[in-house]
XYZ file of C-alpha atoms in Angstrom:
671
model
C -19.891 -41.904 -31.255
C -20.654 -42.277 -27.752
C -22.369 -39.588 -25.512
C -21.002 -37.063 -23.658
C -23.642 -36.678 -21.933
C -24.415 -37.757 -17.891
C -24.335 -42.197 -18.904
C -27.134 -44.037 -18.278
C -29.981 -40.901 -16.634
C -32.643 -41.623 -15.065
C -35.972 -39.570 -15.911
C -37.781 -38.324 -13.857
C -41.284 -37.438 -13.699
C -41.420 -34.505 -12.289
C -39.972 -31.467 -14.217
C -36.384 -32.605 -15.177
C -35.188 -31.233 -17.964
C -33.934 -33.055 -20.861
C -31.404 -32.698 -24.006
C -33.505 -34.345 -27.091
C -31.822 -34.948 -30.360
C -34.777 -34.295 -33.177
C -31.400 -33.780 -36.074
C -27.562 -34.977 -35.949
C -26.722 -31.826 -37.413
C -28.165 -29.353 -34.551
C -28.040 -28.555 -31.493
C -29.914 -30.884 -28.712
C -33.645 -29.347 -27.984
C -34.132 -28.477 -24.467
C -37.514 -30.054 -23.149
C -39.154 -29.822 -18.906
C -41.018 -32.930 -19.206
C -44.731 -33.512 -17.670
C -45.272 -37.196 -17.332
C -44.397 -40.030 -18.972
C -46.593 -42.259 -21.060
C -46.608 -45.793 -22.170
C -48.120 -46.366 -25.702
C -50.488 -49.093 -26.953
C -47.076 -51.037 -28.879
C -44.945 -50.606 -25.954
C -43.262 -47.060 -26.585
C -41.631 -44.673 -24.252
C -43.420 -40.891 -25.396
C -42.744 -38.017 -22.977
C -45.462 -34.620 -22.703
C -42.869 -31.737 -22.616
C -42.688 -28.045 -22.395
C -40.635 -26.901 -24.839
C -38.537 -24.114 -24.288
C -36.641 -21.970 -26.910
C -33.005 -20.752 -27.603
C -31.908 -17.329 -28.957
C -31.260 -18.438 -32.258
C -34.820 -19.869 -32.156
C -36.366 -16.283 -32.412
C -36.199 -13.763 -34.571
C -34.502 -10.927 -34.350
C -36.361 -8.380 -33.843
C -37.103 -10.359 -30.192
C -33.496 -10.886 -29.743
C -33.080 -7.208 -29.508
C -36.044 -7.141 -27.040
C -34.211 -9.615 -25.156
C -30.754 -7.662 -25.304
C -32.683 -4.332 -23.528
C -34.414 -6.840 -21.207
C -30.563 -8.166 -19.747
C -28.749 -4.414 -20.290
C -31.388 -3.377 -17.547
C -31.130 -6.080 -15.759
C -27.462 -6.369 -15.461
C -28.369 -2.443 -14.692
C -30.753 -3.334 -11.878
C -28.729 -6.464 -10.092
C -25.645 -4.333 -10.741
C -23.426 -7.535 -12.301
C -19.956 -7.924 -13.061
C -18.371 -7.296 -15.920
C -17.819 -9.825 -18.125
C -15.913 -10.312 -21.597
C -16.642 -9.765 -24.569
C -16.763 -13.837 -25.367
C -18.325 -14.387 -21.479
C -20.804 -12.373 -23.170
C -21.381 -14.165 -25.997
C -21.758 -17.748 -24.070
C -24.171 -15.986 -21.750
C -26.704 -15.764 -24.478
C -26.361 -19.482 -25.263
C -27.425 -19.727 -22.041
C -30.144 -17.919 -22.251
C -33.717 -19.815 -23.012
C -37.503 -18.349 -22.674
C -40.620 -20.903 -21.838
C -43.636 -21.431 -23.907
C -46.396 -22.659 -23.169
C -46.620 -25.316 -25.786
C -47.242 -28.551 -25.165
C -45.493 -32.072 -27.312
C -45.066 -35.315 -27.340
C -41.813 -36.589 -27.677
C -40.750 -40.205 -28.140
C -37.825 -41.305 -24.710
C -35.479 -42.669 -27.620
C -34.376 -39.094 -28.435
C -33.427 -37.721 -24.901
C -29.145 -37.135 -24.526
C -29.295 -36.802 -21.153
C -30.336 -34.246 -18.197
C -29.380 -30.604 -17.668
C -30.663 -27.900 -15.524
C -32.930 -24.406 -16.475
C -33.791 -21.901 -12.925
C -35.772 -18.815 -13.064
C -33.194 -15.864 -13.330
C -33.335 -13.833 -10.134
C -31.685 -10.720 -9.310
C -29.318 -12.941 -6.943
C -28.095 -14.464 -9.199
C -24.185 -13.445 -10.799
C -24.445 -14.316 -14.641
C -20.753 -15.048 -14.523
C -21.696 -18.420 -12.620
C -23.839 -19.932 -15.240
C -20.597 -20.379 -17.383
C -18.735 -22.550 -14.921
C -20.869 -24.933 -14.173
C -22.012 -27.669 -16.937
C -24.801 -28.319 -18.464
C -26.742 -25.280 -16.778
C -29.134 -22.164 -17.973
C -31.566 -19.835 -17.152
C -34.657 -17.724 -18.352
C -36.572 -14.488 -17.245
C -38.414 -14.149 -20.596
C -41.358 -16.359 -21.438
C -41.584 -15.968 -25.448
C -44.874 -17.274 -27.513
C -44.602 -19.305 -30.275
C -48.107 -18.083 -31.518
C -48.322 -14.534 -31.157
C -43.923 -14.348 -31.792
C -43.344 -11.652 -28.058
C -42.307 -12.053 -25.161
C -42.846 -11.728 -22.137
C -41.994 -10.523 -18.536
C -42.340 -14.519 -16.277
C -45.022 -13.994 -13.649
C -43.520 -16.042 -11.736
C -40.555 -14.320 -10.440
C -39.130 -14.539 -7.089
C -39.147 -11.137 -5.177
C -35.928 -10.857 -3.163
C -34.117 -7.729 -2.988
C -33.508 -4.833 -0.925
C -36.597 -3.115 -3.144
C -38.830 -5.889 -1.999
C -38.806 -5.303 1.552
C -40.896 -3.724 3.902
C -39.095 -0.570 5.598
C -40.444 -1.139 9.487
C -40.143 2.578 11.532
C -38.400 2.665 14.674
C -39.759 1.996 17.972
C -41.116 4.823 19.478
C -39.571 4.965 23.343
C -42.291 4.882 26.514
C -42.376 8.506 27.274
C -43.356 9.371 23.177
C -46.980 9.115 21.988
C -47.931 8.267 18.291
C -48.409 11.222 16.838
C -49.631 9.367 13.113
C -53.405 10.055 12.028
C -54.839 6.263 13.070
C -57.543 6.340 10.746
C -54.919 7.131 7.390
C -53.476 4.223 8.848
C -55.806 1.666 9.672
C -59.173 0.762 9.617
C -60.557 -0.716 12.678
C -63.369 -3.610 12.386
C -63.262 -5.340 15.609
C -62.651 -4.319 19.070
C -61.268 -7.136 21.619
C -63.043 -5.027 24.375
C -66.475 -4.295 23.997
C -69.483 -5.039 26.380
C -71.242 -7.727 25.024
C -70.062 -11.204 26.576
C -69.221 -14.100 24.533
C -72.849 -15.611 24.554
C -74.150 -12.870 23.356
C -72.053 -12.360 19.868
C -72.786 -16.097 19.387
C -76.782 -15.180 19.598
C -76.173 -12.962 17.328
C -74.398 -14.775 15.070
C -77.573 -17.743 15.385
C -79.982 -14.909 14.155
C -77.976 -13.322 11.504
C -77.932 -17.277 9.696
C -81.561 -17.874 10.406
C -81.880 -13.744 9.038
C -79.547 -15.034 5.785
C -81.662 -18.489 5.342
C -84.963 -16.624 5.546
C -83.403 -13.951 2.677
C -82.304 -17.275 0.392
C -86.444 -18.443 0.663
C -87.554 -14.751 -0.772
C -85.382 -14.526 -3.617
C -85.883 -16.440 -6.921
C -82.570 -16.961 -7.886
C -81.948 -18.061 -4.776
C -84.587 -20.547 -4.424
C -83.720 -22.601 -8.407
C -79.931 -23.327 -6.966
C -80.759 -24.236 -3.194
C -83.559 -25.625 -3.982
C -83.689 -27.546 -0.770
C -83.781 -25.702 2.993
C -80.328 -27.750 3.860
C -78.928 -26.203 1.164
C -80.070 -22.476 1.796
C -78.817 -22.905 5.731
C -75.410 -24.273 4.409
C -75.353 -20.615 2.126
C -76.420 -18.942 5.354
C -73.504 -20.700 7.022
C -71.029 -18.988 5.491
C -67.693 -16.917 5.847
C -69.950 -13.880 4.311
C -73.004 -13.937 6.806
C -70.318 -13.687 9.937
C -68.499 -11.348 8.734
C -71.377 -8.398 7.962
C -72.752 -9.270 11.661
C -70.102 -8.985 13.115
C -69.549 -5.668 11.275
C -73.046 -4.242 11.773
C -72.139 -5.490 15.900
C -69.210 -2.578 14.730
C -71.002 -0.216 12.749
C -73.958 -0.005 16.014
C -71.763 0.620 18.529
C -72.209 -3.688 20.119
C -75.925 -2.519 20.887
C -77.865 -5.499 19.901
C -81.060 -3.740 19.264
C -79.591 -1.697 17.133
C -77.698 -4.239 15.299
C -81.403 -6.919 14.576
C -82.943 -3.940 13.108
C -80.115 -3.278 10.491
C -80.318 -7.268 9.711
C -83.531 -6.839 9.090
C -84.246 -2.813 7.462
C -87.630 -1.621 5.817
C -87.272 -3.482 2.615
C -86.616 -6.393 3.995
C -83.561 -9.093 5.126
C -80.206 -8.310 4.042
C -78.561 -10.387 1.714
C -75.446 -11.449 1.702
C -73.559 -13.758 -1.355
C -69.819 -14.496 -1.473
C -68.538 -15.535 -5.311
C -68.619 -19.372 -4.214
C -72.751 -18.448 -3.981
C -72.996 -15.930 -6.900
C -70.879 -17.935 -9.773
C -73.299 -19.999 -12.049
C -72.378 -23.488 -12.017
C -71.152 -22.896 -16.459
C -68.928 -20.746 -14.888
C -67.269 -23.279 -12.232
C -66.582 -25.439 -14.981
C -65.142 -22.998 -16.688
C -62.852 -22.113 -14.368
C -61.725 -25.771 -13.594
C -61.111 -26.388 -17.186
C -58.564 -23.006 -16.713
C -57.280 -24.342 -14.010
C -56.346 -28.067 -15.775
C -54.978 -26.144 -18.281
C -52.689 -22.894 -16.972
C -52.591 -24.448 -13.124
C -52.706 -20.979 -10.666
C -52.239 -18.612 -13.708
C -54.627 -16.374 -13.067
C -54.549 -13.424 -15.542
C -54.371 -16.179 -18.117
C -57.399 -17.694 -16.957
C -59.055 -14.370 -16.762
C -58.409 -13.650 -20.117
C -58.820 -16.717 -22.097
C -61.411 -17.735 -20.640
C -63.613 -15.352 -17.601
C -63.106 -11.954 -19.493
C -66.113 -10.877 -17.684
C -64.956 -11.743 -13.822
C -62.756 -9.711 -11.542
C -59.382 -10.665 -10.829
C -59.949 -10.543 -7.161
C -63.329 -12.245 -7.743
C -61.339 -15.209 -9.538
C -58.796 -15.407 -7.054
C -61.565 -15.470 -4.199
C -63.786 -18.490 -5.896
C -59.900 -20.281 -6.099
C -59.946 -20.689 -2.634
C -63.796 -21.311 -2.003
C -63.765 -23.591 -3.616
C -60.785 -25.347 -2.723
C -62.749 -26.695 0.164
C -65.796 -27.833 -1.595
C -65.689 -31.648 -2.276
C -65.653 -31.692 -5.709
C -61.270 -30.053 -5.304
C -61.176 -32.920 -3.210
C -62.813 -35.068 -5.363
C -60.476 -34.441 -8.337
C -57.343 -34.114 -6.238
C -58.167 -37.826 -5.788
C -58.879 -38.684 -9.413
C -54.828 -37.144 -9.915
C -53.480 -38.857 -7.654
C -54.893 -41.936 -8.401
C -53.933 -41.272 -12.093
C -50.638 -40.464 -11.151
C -50.195 -43.591 -9.240
C -51.217 -45.333 -12.780
C -48.543 -43.733 -15.052
C -44.265 -44.213 -15.172
C -42.287 -42.747 -12.239
C -39.148 -42.883 -13.722
C -37.365 -44.495 -17.304
C -33.932 -45.951 -17.945
C -31.976 -44.005 -21.010
C -29.330 -46.240 -21.945
C -26.091 -44.908 -23.548
C -26.625 -43.118 -26.408
C -23.552 -45.719 -28.946
C -24.577 -45.119 -32.352
C -21.853 -43.155 -34.736
C -23.129 -39.601 -35.524
C -23.192 -39.477 -39.552
C -21.559 -35.880 -39.356
C -18.274 -37.084 -38.514
C -14.972 -36.462 -40.590
C -13.669 -40.185 -40.872
C -10.022 -40.739 -41.280
C -7.648 -40.914 -44.074
C -8.542 -44.515 -45.429
C -11.445 -45.262 -43.364
C -14.447 -45.831 -44.973
C -16.396 -42.102 -45.640
C -19.178 -40.857 -44.008
C -22.815 -39.255 -44.758
C -21.158 -36.085 -44.858
C -18.550 -37.241 -47.651
C -15.962 -36.663 -45.060
C -13.008 -38.082 -47.642
C -13.119 -34.538 -49.939
C -12.566 -32.137 -46.809
C -9.230 -30.107 -47.245
C -6.570 -30.908 -45.620
C -5.617 -28.311 -43.141
C -8.407 -26.623 -41.767
C -8.525 -25.244 -38.317
C -11.459 -25.739 -36.000
C -14.427 -22.895 -36.652
C -14.371 -21.962 -32.869
C -11.167 -22.962 -31.369
C -8.998 -22.580 -34.226
C -7.187 -25.652 -33.092
C -5.626 -27.966 -36.193
C -5.526 -31.325 -33.643
C -8.672 -32.553 -32.238
C -9.102 -36.826 -31.896
C -11.810 -36.432 -34.159
C -14.055 -33.789 -36.373
C -17.054 -32.936 -36.698
C -18.789 -31.045 -40.068
C -20.621 -28.102 -39.849
C -21.984 -25.935 -41.558
C -23.231 -26.184 -45.631
C -21.672 -29.591 -47.007
C -19.934 -27.241 -49.649
C -18.335 -25.041 -47.071
C -16.215 -27.298 -46.344
C -16.418 -26.133 -42.678
C -15.329 -28.533 -39.317
C -15.374 -28.405 -35.131
C -13.744 -30.860 -32.795
C -14.807 -32.644 -30.472
C -15.401 -30.331 -27.945
C -16.624 -27.713 -29.642
C -18.606 -30.852 -31.437
C -19.884 -30.738 -27.977
C -20.219 -27.569 -27.379
C -22.796 -26.176 -30.321
C -24.893 -29.799 -30.081
C -25.617 -28.432 -25.807
C -25.208 -24.835 -25.860
C -26.652 -24.268 -29.729
C -23.061 -22.030 -30.293
C -19.583 -21.534 -30.721
C -17.334 -20.160 -28.037
C -15.988 -17.284 -29.946
C -18.083 -15.139 -31.773
C -17.061 -15.404 -35.835
C -18.341 -14.035 -38.386
C -19.917 -17.424 -40.139
C -22.546 -17.445 -36.777
C -22.741 -13.843 -36.887
C -21.718 -12.216 -34.916
C -22.712 -8.352 -33.506
C -21.116 -5.721 -35.640
C -19.151 -2.497 -34.056
C -18.620 0.445 -36.003
C -14.507 -0.520 -36.990
C -15.638 -3.559 -38.277
C -16.748 -4.249 -41.631
C -20.405 -3.342 -43.057
C -23.467 -5.739 -44.138
C -22.777 -8.751 -46.191
C -25.534 -6.728 -48.108
C -22.949 -3.439 -48.935
C -19.464 -5.375 -49.305
C -17.209 -5.015 -51.691
C -15.897 -8.472 -53.389
C -12.622 -7.726 -51.496
C -14.372 -7.724 -48.435
C -16.447 -10.224 -48.548
C -13.200 -12.708 -49.613
C -12.084 -11.339 -46.350
C -14.587 -11.928 -44.543
C -13.216 -15.889 -42.298
C -9.761 -15.043 -42.658
C -9.798 -18.346 -39.992
C -9.707 -20.767 -43.221
C -7.428 -21.150 -46.712
C -11.267 -21.915 -48.114
C -10.769 -20.614 -52.286
C -14.127 -20.745 -52.591
C -15.807 -19.501 -48.963
C -15.518 -15.453 -50.141
C -17.833 -16.462 -52.673
C -20.419 -18.397 -50.272
C -20.321 -15.655 -47.544
C -21.975 -13.569 -49.963
C -26.326 -13.635 -48.888
C -28.548 -13.139 -51.687
C -31.175 -11.189 -51.273
C -34.113 -12.359 -51.474
C -37.918 -12.034 -53.526
C -40.841 -11.547 -52.347
C -44.476 -10.622 -54.558
C -46.544 -8.275 -53.297
C -50.559 -9.989 -53.960
C -53.447 -7.647 -53.116
C -56.451 -8.731 -51.737
C -59.845 -8.270 -53.619
C -61.080 -4.956 -51.216
C -57.443 -3.445 -52.244
C -58.143 -3.504 -56.077
C -61.926 -2.629 -55.175
C -60.741 0.401 -52.203
C -58.139 1.550 -54.969
C -61.207 2.941 -57.738
C -64.058 4.171 -55.185
C -61.684 5.846 -52.760
C -59.446 7.325 -55.635
C -59.799 10.587 -53.770
C -58.618 9.537 -50.946
C -55.517 7.057 -51.977
C -54.197 9.354 -54.864
C -52.300 7.049 -56.805
C -50.576 9.536 -58.736
C -49.045 11.430 -56.216
C -48.254 8.033 -54.366
C -46.514 6.504 -57.321
C -44.085 9.908 -57.497
C -43.946 8.832 -53.073
C -42.988 5.593 -53.048
C -41.821 6.529 -49.757
C -44.358 8.506 -47.984
C -46.847 5.720 -45.941
C -50.374 5.387 -46.982
C -52.835 4.589 -44.272
C -54.244 1.562 -45.207
C -56.585 0.735 -42.669
C -58.750 4.596 -43.275
C -59.180 3.778 -46.978
C -60.751 0.229 -46.215
C -62.829 1.309 -43.803
C -64.053 4.506 -45.651
C -64.146 1.491 -49.005
C -66.862 -0.843 -46.953
C -68.987 3.025 -46.379
C -69.545 3.923 -49.906
C -68.988 0.408 -51.558
C -72.780 0.261 -51.121
C -73.476 3.614 -52.374
C -71.193 3.258 -55.366
C -72.771 3.139 -58.967
C -72.549 -0.352 -60.150
C -71.556 1.085 -63.520
C -69.485 -1.362 -65.759
C -65.118 0.213 -65.748
C -64.469 2.216 -68.951
C -61.811 -0.085 -70.700
C -60.169 1.366 -74.003
C -58.435 -0.392 -75.763
C -55.004 -0.075 -76.918
C -53.778 -0.657 -80.280
C -50.854 -2.757 -80.865
C -48.272 -3.780 -83.366
C -47.683 -7.000 -84.774
C -45.128 -9.627 -83.802
C -43.579 -8.349 -87.198
C -43.457 -4.645 -87.394
C -42.274 -4.521 -83.819
C -39.266 -6.807 -84.839
C -38.460 -4.765 -87.849
C -38.675 -1.587 -85.676
C -35.703 -3.181 -83.565
C -33.181 -4.195 -86.346
C -34.307 -0.985 -87.585
C -32.817 0.501 -84.385
C -30.495 -2.069 -82.857
C -28.606 -3.566 -85.976
C -27.525 -6.794 -85.098
C -23.412 -6.755 -84.021
C -20.829 -8.766 -86.112
C -18.537 -10.363 -83.516
C -15.187 -9.892 -83.098
C -12.068 -12.088 -84.377
C -11.015 -14.206 -82.286
C -7.531 -13.314 -79.881
C -6.594 -12.980 -76.719
C -9.294 -12.232 -74.564
C -9.252 -8.611 -72.716
C -8.716 -8.918 -68.818
C -11.125 -7.427 -66.345
C -9.214 -5.361 -64.268
C -9.579 -2.612 -61.606
C -8.606 -0.387 -64.482
C -11.356 -1.081 -66.398
C -14.329 -0.352 -63.667
C -14.127 3.740 -64.742
C -15.096 2.840 -67.902
C -18.821 3.453 -69.106
C -20.857 0.722 -68.253
C -23.007 1.853 -71.211
C -20.138 0.772 -73.578
C -19.033 -2.743 -71.918
C -22.562 -3.547 -70.913
C -21.280 -6.606 -68.965
C -23.799 -5.393 -66.225
C -26.526 -5.360 -69.277
C -27.308 -1.412 -69.425
C -28.430 0.081 -72.248
C -26.942 1.088 -75.106
C -25.786 3.884 -76.267
C -26.985 6.723 -78.596
C -25.247 7.814 -81.266
C -25.723 11.337 -83.058
C -28.307 11.662 -85.862
C -25.916 15.198 -87.774
C -22.895 14.136 -86.064
C -20.494 16.004 -84.470
C -19.852 15.235 -80.628
C -20.527 12.475 -79.991
C -21.202 11.867 -76.157
C -21.862 8.969 -73.997
C -24.877 7.746 -72.076
C -23.860 10.298 -69.425
C -23.827 13.352 -71.113
C -20.390 14.027 -71.779
C -18.313 13.575 -74.605
C -16.046 10.572 -75.413
C -12.401 10.715 -74.915
C -9.818 9.006 -76.107
C -9.707 5.658 -73.229
C -13.407 5.349 -74.061
C -14.724 3.716 -76.864
C -17.962 4.160 -79.147
C -20.582 2.172 -80.655
C -18.618 2.140 -84.427
C -15.068 0.965 -82.940
C -15.161 -3.411 -82.936
C -15.802 -4.581 -79.598
C -13.743 -7.722 -78.337
C -15.027 -10.403 -76.814
C -14.323 -10.765 -73.455
C -14.226 -12.961 -70.845
C -17.565 -15.023 -69.159
C -17.576 -13.511 -65.912
C -18.636 -15.510 -62.586
C -21.698 -13.656 -60.545
C -18.805 -13.774 -57.681
C -16.039 -12.455 -58.931
C -18.029 -9.584 -60.474
C -16.850 -6.151 -60.555
C -19.309 -3.679 -57.840
C -22.129 -1.976 -59.055
C -21.778 1.057 -61.072
C -22.673 4.200 -59.956
C -23.482 7.204 -62.448
C -23.817 11.052 -61.642
C -25.025 13.843 -63.910
C -22.881 16.893 -64.692
C -24.139 20.084 -65.668
C -24.524 19.295 -68.982
C -27.242 16.455 -67.797
C -29.046 17.863 -66.316
C -28.717 21.580 -68.182
C -30.155 18.973 -71.511
C -33.321 17.459 -68.774
C -34.436 20.955 -68.097
C -35.110 21.801 -71.458
C -37.510 18.428 -72.117
C -41.136 19.552 -72.347
C -43.433 17.158 -69.575
C -45.021 15.073 -72.842
C -41.313 14.798 -73.452
C -40.108 13.213 -70.477
C -43.406 11.052 -69.565
C -42.160 9.954 -73.568
C -38.701 9.459 -72.638
C -39.571 7.834 -69.568
C -41.994 5.037 -71.068
C -39.811 4.217 -73.898
C -36.488 4.882 -72.988
C -35.380 2.431 -76.479
C -36.160 6.102 -78.579
C -33.945 9.321 -79.260
C -34.927 12.600 -77.358
C -33.879 15.492 -79.466
C -33.098 18.442 -77.448
C -32.711 21.893 -79.030
C -30.266 23.864 -76.999
C -27.516 26.821 -77.956
C -25.073 24.903 -78.137
C -22.005 24.988 -80.880
C -23.201 21.871 -82.422
C -25.975 20.503 -84.067
C -28.939 18.888 -81.904
C -27.522 16.113 -80.131
C -28.971 12.524 -79.200
C -29.339 11.581 -75.172
C -30.170 8.806 -73.218
C -33.672 9.060 -71.891
C -33.175 8.927 -68.329
C -35.987 8.147 -66.577
C -37.821 9.561 -63.296
C -37.386 6.208 -61.981
C -34.855 2.915 -62.697
C -34.640 -0.261 -61.691
C -30.904 -0.078 -60.298
C -28.431 3.487 -59.518
C -27.129 5.195 -62.315
C -24.092 7.752 -61.857
C -22.143 9.717 -63.505
C -18.528 10.441 -62.383
C -16.515 13.173 -63.105
């Protein structure tokens, strides 16, 4: 397959966005190149910044991105787009990150354009341009969070300054000037420029003398030249001019203010306040984060204020240290690659479906059914087809939709296979579908086995407790109340409070061995004999025509069919009426356990009928109330044993099934 992207692209060094291919079937990765390096064996590697698509983040973060998109559309008053355009706009949205990685330059498949979303942008305009993406949020792959980008350019009416109207010459300004601004210098002062310069020289001399008296300054500036240079910084000059302003430009008063009774005034700026180790931390943070002062303060200098870090940065840029680092970086950049030539990618894609009569590809194209349409645009004609999705589903895409899938990571139209959003009128989630709904989930294909594959399997999980949790169950038994919590599994438990209390009580807890009650268990032979007496083996019915499973049999008792592995019904000990598992007498249309069992067909899990739901009747609830608490507990722990109920009925005492307090499947008795 000849690449449909830009032929023979030249990738430059600085901030180029490119496509990387790491898998023949997955969409391209979008990365920003920071630098190109040549390895020892002659290969070229690119140091890149990772960008993520919506398909790469969790559903919770996708919901957060949706709410952010709605707020942006309301604030910027975006034009209304169709459902298909809104679906495709999600494929154009990316999430910037600060994750760096190195990828081989041979995996580059072309260039693209990624811009920061602005309020003046029209979202529909991105769909009209090829290889154009936008981003507005930053994704943290470690913390799994989405945050707004700090580099947003504030353009719009709400960011503009409101300029008041100009007053006529005859009117005076009635506003309180003290509330509007503070006067720090009067150019029409009575002092001459020579007198001001002389006062500034005196202020520098006082600052040098103050550093000589200060012990910490003597360590930082051990020589007189260094102390004089520190005293000549802007902070000393600002203090001198502020002193003149406060003393009404009276030189005598201003000089006495410079040297009060306690000693000379020492003025220091951020460059002098910071230690050498703090300056090294700042340089290391600046190398990692750039001019992102919020991250620098959070990760490297949390004891410094944001204003202090910003002031130190601009003072640090005036030092020789900054000039030396700038020269080193320029020399290092000259030695690195500026551009890399990417030849046209001509290797065939293993997902191509070969035409009839040719050699089948890796995906087993010879087994594809004829007449299947494109999963995205539903066309049945294309010069080239590509296998898409799981191999056993036999889905395919046409040439144009395959290029769209590789570039934008989605299909052109929202489909059920891609996880399209459902409305209130659409079918429920797959986990709550019936067999007929699952079969009709993909109306555009004719594959017979598609319905079974679309049924989503539920994932299992294992809850493994820690050692502290097991200790807390015994030490903080009064707070946890395990018996009450077992009866109310839906009630939340504040585990942090219980663990904190356990840490406090644990040193004071008595070091006594646990009392373990030994339980006498019967032997295996005894259990087998009891089971043989209670549930004798049933003889197989003679071979005959298998009974088909139809919708009419779904109303029968699941205890008699035993398809889903339900519990056996209990027989009446004293004769009289026989009751089914729901406490209702058997009718003529229901089969009892004494009747012969007809061998049924083996049920396919994909074609299994819907789960049975039991609704308790009035008779069943009355029978339950007749049980004592001890009998109810015994029935819940040993559901295989019969329960003898003494109620005023015309028949003898009946045996009804023990219904546990909590079962693994819902139980229903229908009227």
